[in-house]
PDB file of C-alpha atoms in Angstrom:
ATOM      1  CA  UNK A   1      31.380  24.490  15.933  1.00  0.00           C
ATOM      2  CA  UNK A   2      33.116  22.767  12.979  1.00  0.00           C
ATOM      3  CA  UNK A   3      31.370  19.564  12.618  1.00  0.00           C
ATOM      4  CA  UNK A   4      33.114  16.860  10.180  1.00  0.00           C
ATOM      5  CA  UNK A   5      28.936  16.131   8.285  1.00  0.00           C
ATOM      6  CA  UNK A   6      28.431  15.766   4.636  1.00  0.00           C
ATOM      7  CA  UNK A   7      28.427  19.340   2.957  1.00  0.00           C
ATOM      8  CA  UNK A   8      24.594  19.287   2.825  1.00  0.00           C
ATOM      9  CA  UNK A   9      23.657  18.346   6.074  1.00  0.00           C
ATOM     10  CA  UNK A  10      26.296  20.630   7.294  1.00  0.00           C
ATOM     11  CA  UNK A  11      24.514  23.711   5.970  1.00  0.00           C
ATOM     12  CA  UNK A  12      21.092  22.845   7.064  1.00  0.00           C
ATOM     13  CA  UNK A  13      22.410  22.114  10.253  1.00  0.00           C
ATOM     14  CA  UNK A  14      24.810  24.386  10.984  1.00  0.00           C
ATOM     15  CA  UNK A  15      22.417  26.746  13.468  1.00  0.00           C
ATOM     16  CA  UNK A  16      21.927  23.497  15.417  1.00  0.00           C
ATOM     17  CA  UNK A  17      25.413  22.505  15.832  1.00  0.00           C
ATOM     18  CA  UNK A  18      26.046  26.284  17.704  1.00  0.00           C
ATOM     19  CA  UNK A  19      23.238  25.662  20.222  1.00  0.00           C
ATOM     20  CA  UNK A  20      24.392  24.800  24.277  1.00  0.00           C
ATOM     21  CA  UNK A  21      22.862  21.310  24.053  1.00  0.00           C
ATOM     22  CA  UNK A  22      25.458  20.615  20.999  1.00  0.00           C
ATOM     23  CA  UNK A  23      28.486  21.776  22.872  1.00  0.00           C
ATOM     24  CA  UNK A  24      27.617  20.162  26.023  1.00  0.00           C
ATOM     25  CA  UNK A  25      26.561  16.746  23.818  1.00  0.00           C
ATOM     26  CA  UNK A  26      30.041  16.792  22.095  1.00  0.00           C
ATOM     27  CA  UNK A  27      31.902  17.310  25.470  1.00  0.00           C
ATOM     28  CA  UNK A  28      29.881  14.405  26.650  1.00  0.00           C
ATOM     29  CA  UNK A  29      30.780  12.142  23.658  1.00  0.00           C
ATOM     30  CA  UNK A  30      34.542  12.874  23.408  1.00  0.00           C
ATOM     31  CA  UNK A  31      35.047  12.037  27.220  1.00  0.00           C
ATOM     32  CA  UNK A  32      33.217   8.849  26.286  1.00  0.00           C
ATOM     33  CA  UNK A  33      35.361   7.773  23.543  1.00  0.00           C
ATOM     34  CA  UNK A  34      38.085   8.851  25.849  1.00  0.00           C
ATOM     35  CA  UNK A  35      37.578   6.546  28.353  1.00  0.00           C
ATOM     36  CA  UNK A  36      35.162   3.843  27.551  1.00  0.00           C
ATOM     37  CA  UNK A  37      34.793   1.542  24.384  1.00  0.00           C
ATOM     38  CA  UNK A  38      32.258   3.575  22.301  1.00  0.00           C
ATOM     39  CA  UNK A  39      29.781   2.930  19.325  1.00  0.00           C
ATOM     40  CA  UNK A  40      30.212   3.191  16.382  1.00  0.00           C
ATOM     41  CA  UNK A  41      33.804   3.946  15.823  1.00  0.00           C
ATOM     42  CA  UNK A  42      34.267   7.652  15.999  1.00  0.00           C
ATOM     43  CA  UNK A  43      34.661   8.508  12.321  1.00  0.00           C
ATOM     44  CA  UNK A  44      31.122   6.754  12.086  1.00  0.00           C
ATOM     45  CA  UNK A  45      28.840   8.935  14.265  1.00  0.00           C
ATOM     46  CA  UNK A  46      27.643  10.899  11.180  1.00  0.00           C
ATOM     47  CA  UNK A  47      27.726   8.110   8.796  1.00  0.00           C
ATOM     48  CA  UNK A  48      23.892   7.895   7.888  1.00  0.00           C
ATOM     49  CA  UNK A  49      24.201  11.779   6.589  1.00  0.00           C
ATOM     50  CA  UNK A  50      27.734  10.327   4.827  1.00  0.00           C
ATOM     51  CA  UNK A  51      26.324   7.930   2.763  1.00  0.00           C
ATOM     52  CA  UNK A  52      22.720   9.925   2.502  1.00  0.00           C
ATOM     53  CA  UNK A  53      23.006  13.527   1.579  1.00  0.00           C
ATOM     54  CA  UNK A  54      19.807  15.443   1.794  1.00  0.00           C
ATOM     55  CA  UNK A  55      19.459  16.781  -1.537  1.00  0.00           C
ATOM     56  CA  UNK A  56      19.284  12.752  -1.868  1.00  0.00           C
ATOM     57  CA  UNK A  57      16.790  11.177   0.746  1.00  0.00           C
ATOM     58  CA  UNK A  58      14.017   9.679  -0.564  1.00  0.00           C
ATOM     59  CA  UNK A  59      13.019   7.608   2.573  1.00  0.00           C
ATOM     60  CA  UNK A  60      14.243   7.611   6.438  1.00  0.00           C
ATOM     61  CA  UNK A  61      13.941   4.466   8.465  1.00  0.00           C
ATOM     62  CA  UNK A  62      14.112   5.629  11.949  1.00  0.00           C
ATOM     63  CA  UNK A  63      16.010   3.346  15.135  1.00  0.00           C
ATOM     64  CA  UNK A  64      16.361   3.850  18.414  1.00  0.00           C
ATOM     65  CA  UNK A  65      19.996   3.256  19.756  1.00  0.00           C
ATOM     66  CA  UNK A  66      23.480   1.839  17.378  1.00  0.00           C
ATOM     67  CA  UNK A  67      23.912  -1.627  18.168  1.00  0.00           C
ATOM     68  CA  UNK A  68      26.169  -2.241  21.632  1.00  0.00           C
ATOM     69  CA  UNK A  69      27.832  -5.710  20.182  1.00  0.00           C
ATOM     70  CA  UNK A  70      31.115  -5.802  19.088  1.00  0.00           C
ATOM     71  CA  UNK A  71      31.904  -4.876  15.221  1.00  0.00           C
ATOM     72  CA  UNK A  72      28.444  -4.314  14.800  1.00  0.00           C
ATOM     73  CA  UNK A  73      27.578  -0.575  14.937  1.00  0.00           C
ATOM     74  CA  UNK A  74      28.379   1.239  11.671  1.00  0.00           C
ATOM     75  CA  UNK A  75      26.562   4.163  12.045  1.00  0.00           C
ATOM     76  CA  UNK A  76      23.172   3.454   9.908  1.00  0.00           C
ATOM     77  CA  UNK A  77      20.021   2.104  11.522  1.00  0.00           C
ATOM     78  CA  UNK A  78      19.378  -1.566  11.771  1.00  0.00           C
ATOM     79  CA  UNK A  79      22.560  -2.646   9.750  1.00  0.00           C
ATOM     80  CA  UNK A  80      25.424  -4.176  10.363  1.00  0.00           C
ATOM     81  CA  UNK A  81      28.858  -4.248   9.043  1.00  0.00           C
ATOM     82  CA  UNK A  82      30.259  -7.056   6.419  1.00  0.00           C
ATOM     83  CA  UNK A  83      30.850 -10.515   7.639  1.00  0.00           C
ATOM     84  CA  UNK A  84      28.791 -10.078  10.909  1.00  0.00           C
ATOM     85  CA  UNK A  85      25.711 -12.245  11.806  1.00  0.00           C
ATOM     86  CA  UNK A  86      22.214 -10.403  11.459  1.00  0.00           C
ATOM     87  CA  UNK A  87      21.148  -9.467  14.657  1.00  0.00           C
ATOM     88  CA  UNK A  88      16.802 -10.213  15.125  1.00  0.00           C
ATOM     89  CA  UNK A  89      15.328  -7.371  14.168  1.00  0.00           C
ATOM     90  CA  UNK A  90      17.437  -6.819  10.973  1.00  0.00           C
ATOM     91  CA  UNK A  91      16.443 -11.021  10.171  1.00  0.00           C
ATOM     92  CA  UNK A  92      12.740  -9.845  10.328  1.00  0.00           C
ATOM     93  CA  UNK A  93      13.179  -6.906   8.390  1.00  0.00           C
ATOM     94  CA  UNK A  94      14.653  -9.421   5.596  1.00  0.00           C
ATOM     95  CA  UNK A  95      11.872 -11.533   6.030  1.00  0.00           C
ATOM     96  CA  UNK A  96       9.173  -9.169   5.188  1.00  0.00           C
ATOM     97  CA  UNK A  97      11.025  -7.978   2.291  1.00  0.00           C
ATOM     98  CA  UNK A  98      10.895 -12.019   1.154  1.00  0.00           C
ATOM     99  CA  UNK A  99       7.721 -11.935   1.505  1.00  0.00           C
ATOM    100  CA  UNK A 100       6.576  -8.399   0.721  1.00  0.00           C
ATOM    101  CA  UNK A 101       8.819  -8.582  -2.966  1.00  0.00           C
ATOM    102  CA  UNK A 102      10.261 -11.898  -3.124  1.00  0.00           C
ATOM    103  CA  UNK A 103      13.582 -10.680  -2.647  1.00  0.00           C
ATOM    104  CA  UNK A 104      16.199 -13.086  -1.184  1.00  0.00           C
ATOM    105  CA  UNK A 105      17.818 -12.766   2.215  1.00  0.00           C
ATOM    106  CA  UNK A 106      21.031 -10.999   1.279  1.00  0.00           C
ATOM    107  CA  UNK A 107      24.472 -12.487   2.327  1.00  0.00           C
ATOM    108  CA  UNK A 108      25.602  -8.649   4.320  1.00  0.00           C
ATOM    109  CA  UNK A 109      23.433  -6.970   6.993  1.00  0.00           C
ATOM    110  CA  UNK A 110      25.377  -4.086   5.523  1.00  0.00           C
ATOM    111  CA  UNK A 111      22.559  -1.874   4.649  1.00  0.00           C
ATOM    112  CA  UNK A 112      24.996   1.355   2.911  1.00  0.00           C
ATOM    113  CA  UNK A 113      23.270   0.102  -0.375  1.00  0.00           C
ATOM    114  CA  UNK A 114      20.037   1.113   0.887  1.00  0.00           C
ATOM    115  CA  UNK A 115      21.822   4.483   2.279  1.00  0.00           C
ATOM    116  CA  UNK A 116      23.617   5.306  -1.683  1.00  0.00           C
ATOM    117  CA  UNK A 117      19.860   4.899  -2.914  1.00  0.00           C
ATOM    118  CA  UNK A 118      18.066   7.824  -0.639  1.00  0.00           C
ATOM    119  CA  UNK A 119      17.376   6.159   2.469  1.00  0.00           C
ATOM    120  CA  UNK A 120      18.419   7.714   5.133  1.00  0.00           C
ATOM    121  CA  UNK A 121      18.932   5.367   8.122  1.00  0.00           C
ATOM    122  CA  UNK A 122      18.858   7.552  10.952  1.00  0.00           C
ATOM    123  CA  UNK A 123      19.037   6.636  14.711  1.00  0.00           C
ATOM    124  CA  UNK A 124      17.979   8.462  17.244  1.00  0.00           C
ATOM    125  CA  UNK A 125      20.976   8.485  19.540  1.00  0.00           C
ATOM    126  CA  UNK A 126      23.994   8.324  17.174  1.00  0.00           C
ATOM    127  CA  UNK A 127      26.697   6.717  19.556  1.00  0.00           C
ATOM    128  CA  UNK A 128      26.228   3.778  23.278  1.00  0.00           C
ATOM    129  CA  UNK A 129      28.987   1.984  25.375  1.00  0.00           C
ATOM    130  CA  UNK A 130      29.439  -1.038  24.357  1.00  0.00           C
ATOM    131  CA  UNK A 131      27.330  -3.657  26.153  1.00  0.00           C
ATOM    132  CA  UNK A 132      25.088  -0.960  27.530  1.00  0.00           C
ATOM    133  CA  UNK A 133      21.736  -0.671  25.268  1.00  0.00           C
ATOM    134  CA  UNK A 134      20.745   3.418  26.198  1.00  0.00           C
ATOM    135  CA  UNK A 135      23.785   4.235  27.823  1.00  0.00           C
ATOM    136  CA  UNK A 136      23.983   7.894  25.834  1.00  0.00           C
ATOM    137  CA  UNK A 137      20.269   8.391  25.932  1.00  0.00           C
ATOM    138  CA  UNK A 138      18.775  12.003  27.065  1.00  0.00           C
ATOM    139  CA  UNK A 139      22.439  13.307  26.553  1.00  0.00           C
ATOM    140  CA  UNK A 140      21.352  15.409  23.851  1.00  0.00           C
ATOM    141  CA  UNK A 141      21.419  13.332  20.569  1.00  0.00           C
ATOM    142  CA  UNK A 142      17.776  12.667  20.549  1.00  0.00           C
ATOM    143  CA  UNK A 143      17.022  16.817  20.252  1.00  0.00           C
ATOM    144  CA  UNK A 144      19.665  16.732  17.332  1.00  0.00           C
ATOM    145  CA  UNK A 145      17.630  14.184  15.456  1.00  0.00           C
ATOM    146  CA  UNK A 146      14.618  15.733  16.097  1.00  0.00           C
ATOM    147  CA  UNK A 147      15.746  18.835  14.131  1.00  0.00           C
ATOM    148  CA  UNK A 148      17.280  16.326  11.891  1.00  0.00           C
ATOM    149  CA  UNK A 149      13.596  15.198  10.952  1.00  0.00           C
ATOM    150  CA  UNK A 150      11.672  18.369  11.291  1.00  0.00           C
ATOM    151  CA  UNK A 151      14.316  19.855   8.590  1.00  0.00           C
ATOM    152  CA  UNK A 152      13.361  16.797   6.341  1.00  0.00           C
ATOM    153  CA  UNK A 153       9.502  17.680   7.014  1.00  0.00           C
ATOM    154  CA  UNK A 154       9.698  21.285   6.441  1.00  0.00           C
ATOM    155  CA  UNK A 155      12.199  21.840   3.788  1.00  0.00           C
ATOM    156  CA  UNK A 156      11.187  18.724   1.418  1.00  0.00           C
ATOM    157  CA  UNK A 157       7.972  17.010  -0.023  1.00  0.00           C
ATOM    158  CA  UNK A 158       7.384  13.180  -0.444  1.00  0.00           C
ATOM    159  CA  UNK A 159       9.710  11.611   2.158  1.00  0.00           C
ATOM    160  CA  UNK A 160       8.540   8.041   3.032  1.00  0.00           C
ATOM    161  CA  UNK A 161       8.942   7.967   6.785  1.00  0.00           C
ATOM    162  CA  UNK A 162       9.061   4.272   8.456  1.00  0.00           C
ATOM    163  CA  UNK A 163       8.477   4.362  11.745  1.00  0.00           C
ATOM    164  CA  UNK A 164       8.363   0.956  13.379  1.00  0.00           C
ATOM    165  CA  UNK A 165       7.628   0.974  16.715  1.00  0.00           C
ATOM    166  CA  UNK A 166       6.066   3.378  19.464  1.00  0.00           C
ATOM    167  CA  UNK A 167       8.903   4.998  20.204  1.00  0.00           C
ATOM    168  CA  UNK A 168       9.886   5.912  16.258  1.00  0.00           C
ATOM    169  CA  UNK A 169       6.063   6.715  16.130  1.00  0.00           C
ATOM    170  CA  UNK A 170       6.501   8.958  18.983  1.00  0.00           C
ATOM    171  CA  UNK A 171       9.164  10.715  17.475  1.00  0.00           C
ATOM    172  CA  UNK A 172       7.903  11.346  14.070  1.00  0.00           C
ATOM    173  CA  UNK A 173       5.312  13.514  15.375  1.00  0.00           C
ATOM    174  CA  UNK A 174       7.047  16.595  14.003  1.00  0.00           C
ATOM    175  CA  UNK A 175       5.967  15.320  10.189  1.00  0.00           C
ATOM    176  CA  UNK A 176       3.733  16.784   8.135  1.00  0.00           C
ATOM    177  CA  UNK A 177       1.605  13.946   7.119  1.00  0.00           C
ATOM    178  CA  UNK A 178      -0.003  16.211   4.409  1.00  0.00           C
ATOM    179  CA  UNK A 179       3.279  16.446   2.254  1.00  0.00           C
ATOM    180  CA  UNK A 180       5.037  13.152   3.521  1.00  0.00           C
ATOM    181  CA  UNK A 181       3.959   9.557   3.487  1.00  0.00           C
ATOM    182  CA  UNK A 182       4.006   8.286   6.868  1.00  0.00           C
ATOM    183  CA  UNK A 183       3.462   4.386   7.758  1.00  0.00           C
ATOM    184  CA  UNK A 184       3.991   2.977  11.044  1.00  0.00           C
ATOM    185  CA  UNK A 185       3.491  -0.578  12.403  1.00  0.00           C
ATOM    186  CA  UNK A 186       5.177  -2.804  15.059  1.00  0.00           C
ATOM    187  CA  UNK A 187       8.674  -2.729  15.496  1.00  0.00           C
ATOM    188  CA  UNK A 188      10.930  -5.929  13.764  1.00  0.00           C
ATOM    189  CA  UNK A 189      12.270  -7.112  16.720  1.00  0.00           C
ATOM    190  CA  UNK A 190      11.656 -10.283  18.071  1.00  0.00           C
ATOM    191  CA  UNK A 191       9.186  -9.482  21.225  1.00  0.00           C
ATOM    192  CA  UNK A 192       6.838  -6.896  19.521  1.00  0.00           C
ATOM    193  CA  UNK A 193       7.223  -8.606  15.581  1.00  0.00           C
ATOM    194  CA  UNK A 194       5.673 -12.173  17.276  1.00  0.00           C
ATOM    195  CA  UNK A 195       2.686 -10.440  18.944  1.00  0.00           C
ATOM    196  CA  UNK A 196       1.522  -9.257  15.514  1.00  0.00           C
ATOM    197  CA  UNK A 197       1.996  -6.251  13.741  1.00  0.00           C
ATOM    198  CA  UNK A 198       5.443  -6.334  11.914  1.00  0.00           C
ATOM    199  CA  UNK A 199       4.868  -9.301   9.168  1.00  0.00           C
ATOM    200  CA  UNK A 200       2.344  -8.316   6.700  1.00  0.00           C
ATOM    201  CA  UNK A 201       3.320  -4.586   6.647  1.00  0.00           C
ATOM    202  CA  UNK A 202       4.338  -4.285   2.901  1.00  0.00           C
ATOM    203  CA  UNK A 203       5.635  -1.005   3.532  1.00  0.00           C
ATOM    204  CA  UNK A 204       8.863  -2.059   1.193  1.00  0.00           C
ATOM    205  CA  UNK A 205       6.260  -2.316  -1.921  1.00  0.00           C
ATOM    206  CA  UNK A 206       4.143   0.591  -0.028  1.00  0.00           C
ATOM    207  CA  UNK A 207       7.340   2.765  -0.646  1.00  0.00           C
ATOM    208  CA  UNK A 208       7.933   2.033  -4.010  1.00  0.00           C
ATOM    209  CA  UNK A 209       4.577   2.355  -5.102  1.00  0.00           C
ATOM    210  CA  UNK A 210       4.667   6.122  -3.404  1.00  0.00           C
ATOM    211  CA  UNK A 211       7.911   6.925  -5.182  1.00  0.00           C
ATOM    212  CA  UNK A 212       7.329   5.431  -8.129  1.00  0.00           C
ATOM    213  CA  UNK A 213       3.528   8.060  -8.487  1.00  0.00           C
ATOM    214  CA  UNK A 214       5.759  10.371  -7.827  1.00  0.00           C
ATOM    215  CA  UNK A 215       8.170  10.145 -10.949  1.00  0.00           C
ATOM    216  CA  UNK A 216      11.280   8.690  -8.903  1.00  0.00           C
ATOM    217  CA  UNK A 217      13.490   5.604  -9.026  1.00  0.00           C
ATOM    218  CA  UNK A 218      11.891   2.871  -6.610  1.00  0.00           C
ATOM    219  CA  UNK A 219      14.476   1.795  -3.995  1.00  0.00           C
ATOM    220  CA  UNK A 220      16.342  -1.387  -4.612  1.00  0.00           C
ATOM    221  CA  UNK A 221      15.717  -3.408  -1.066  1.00  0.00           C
TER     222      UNK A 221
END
């Protein structure tokens, strides 16, 4: 199956894009797009390998579902698109870069300059109806990213993986902790960040640090 994926993705990925699950997936989405408003816009599905070759990623901060809201979804985890308000979980991500470097609170959610720097922001069910948080779960998108991040795990050395969250955590268990640096803590939304767990994390100076041992540029957050 020809699948429109940046050229080095494509290769890696190319024995899973041939498997049933795939075909059946891709039938799935086009009907969807067909007849129901869909997330992100179409050209957008793959936009996280786009703007993030592999030869390139560095780091993978791994989400759950795109956003559902309107103009929101852009294809890369957590961010947003120009001009749109910061949803809650992207506002406490901000924070704990404040406090964690002492960066400012940008004025774009738009998060592609974290994605042109080797941070793959990867979610684990690339498309959702709009207004309908999960509505493409279990469809087969979640096995795709799974071979997504065991090919990262087998086929490179150093990754920073973030995992925020139990369900992240839970996925990430194909990693090999020995060659990757794995940190997990709470997830940034609002209901799990309050209870504890999220602020305080420092995994933004965590990753540097890590990158930065291993002879490579630090990532501007």
């Amino acid at each position: 199956m020809d699948v429109k994926i940046e050229s080095s993705w494509k290769t890696r990925l190319a024995g899973e894009f041939e498997k049933p699950y795939f075909t059946q997936l891709v039938s799935f989405v086009k009907e969807e797009y067909q007849s129901q408003k869909i997330y992100p816009p179409g050209k957008l599905i793959f936009n996280a390998f786009d703007k993030c070759p592999f030869d390139q990623t560095k780091v993978v901060i791994l989400g759950q579902d795109p956003y559902h809201g309107l103009n929101q979804a852009m294809g890369l985890s957590f961010s947003v698109n120009d001009g749109i308000a910061f949803p809650p979980s992207l506002i406490n991500i901000f924070k704990e870069i404040k406090d964690d470097l002492g960066t400012d609170m940008p004025a774009s959610g738009n998060l592609e300059r974290w994605a042109t720097q080797g941070v793959l922001l990867l979610n684990a069910t690339l498309t959702v109806r709009a207004n309908s948080a999960g509505s493409h779960q279990k469809k087969g998108w979640e096995q795709f990213t799974d071979a997504v991040i065991k090919c990262l795990s087998d086929e490179k050395e150093g990754v920073v993986f973030l995992l925020w969250g139990k369900y992240a955590q839970d996925k990430g268990a194909v990693i090999d902790t020995k060659k990757h640096l794995v940190l997990k803590c709470k997830h940034p939304s609002p209901m799990s960040a309050n209870q504890g767990g999220w602020f305080g994390n420092k995994h933004f100076s965590q990753t540097n640090a890590y990158l930065l041992n291993r002879g490579q540029q630090p990532i501007v957050w």
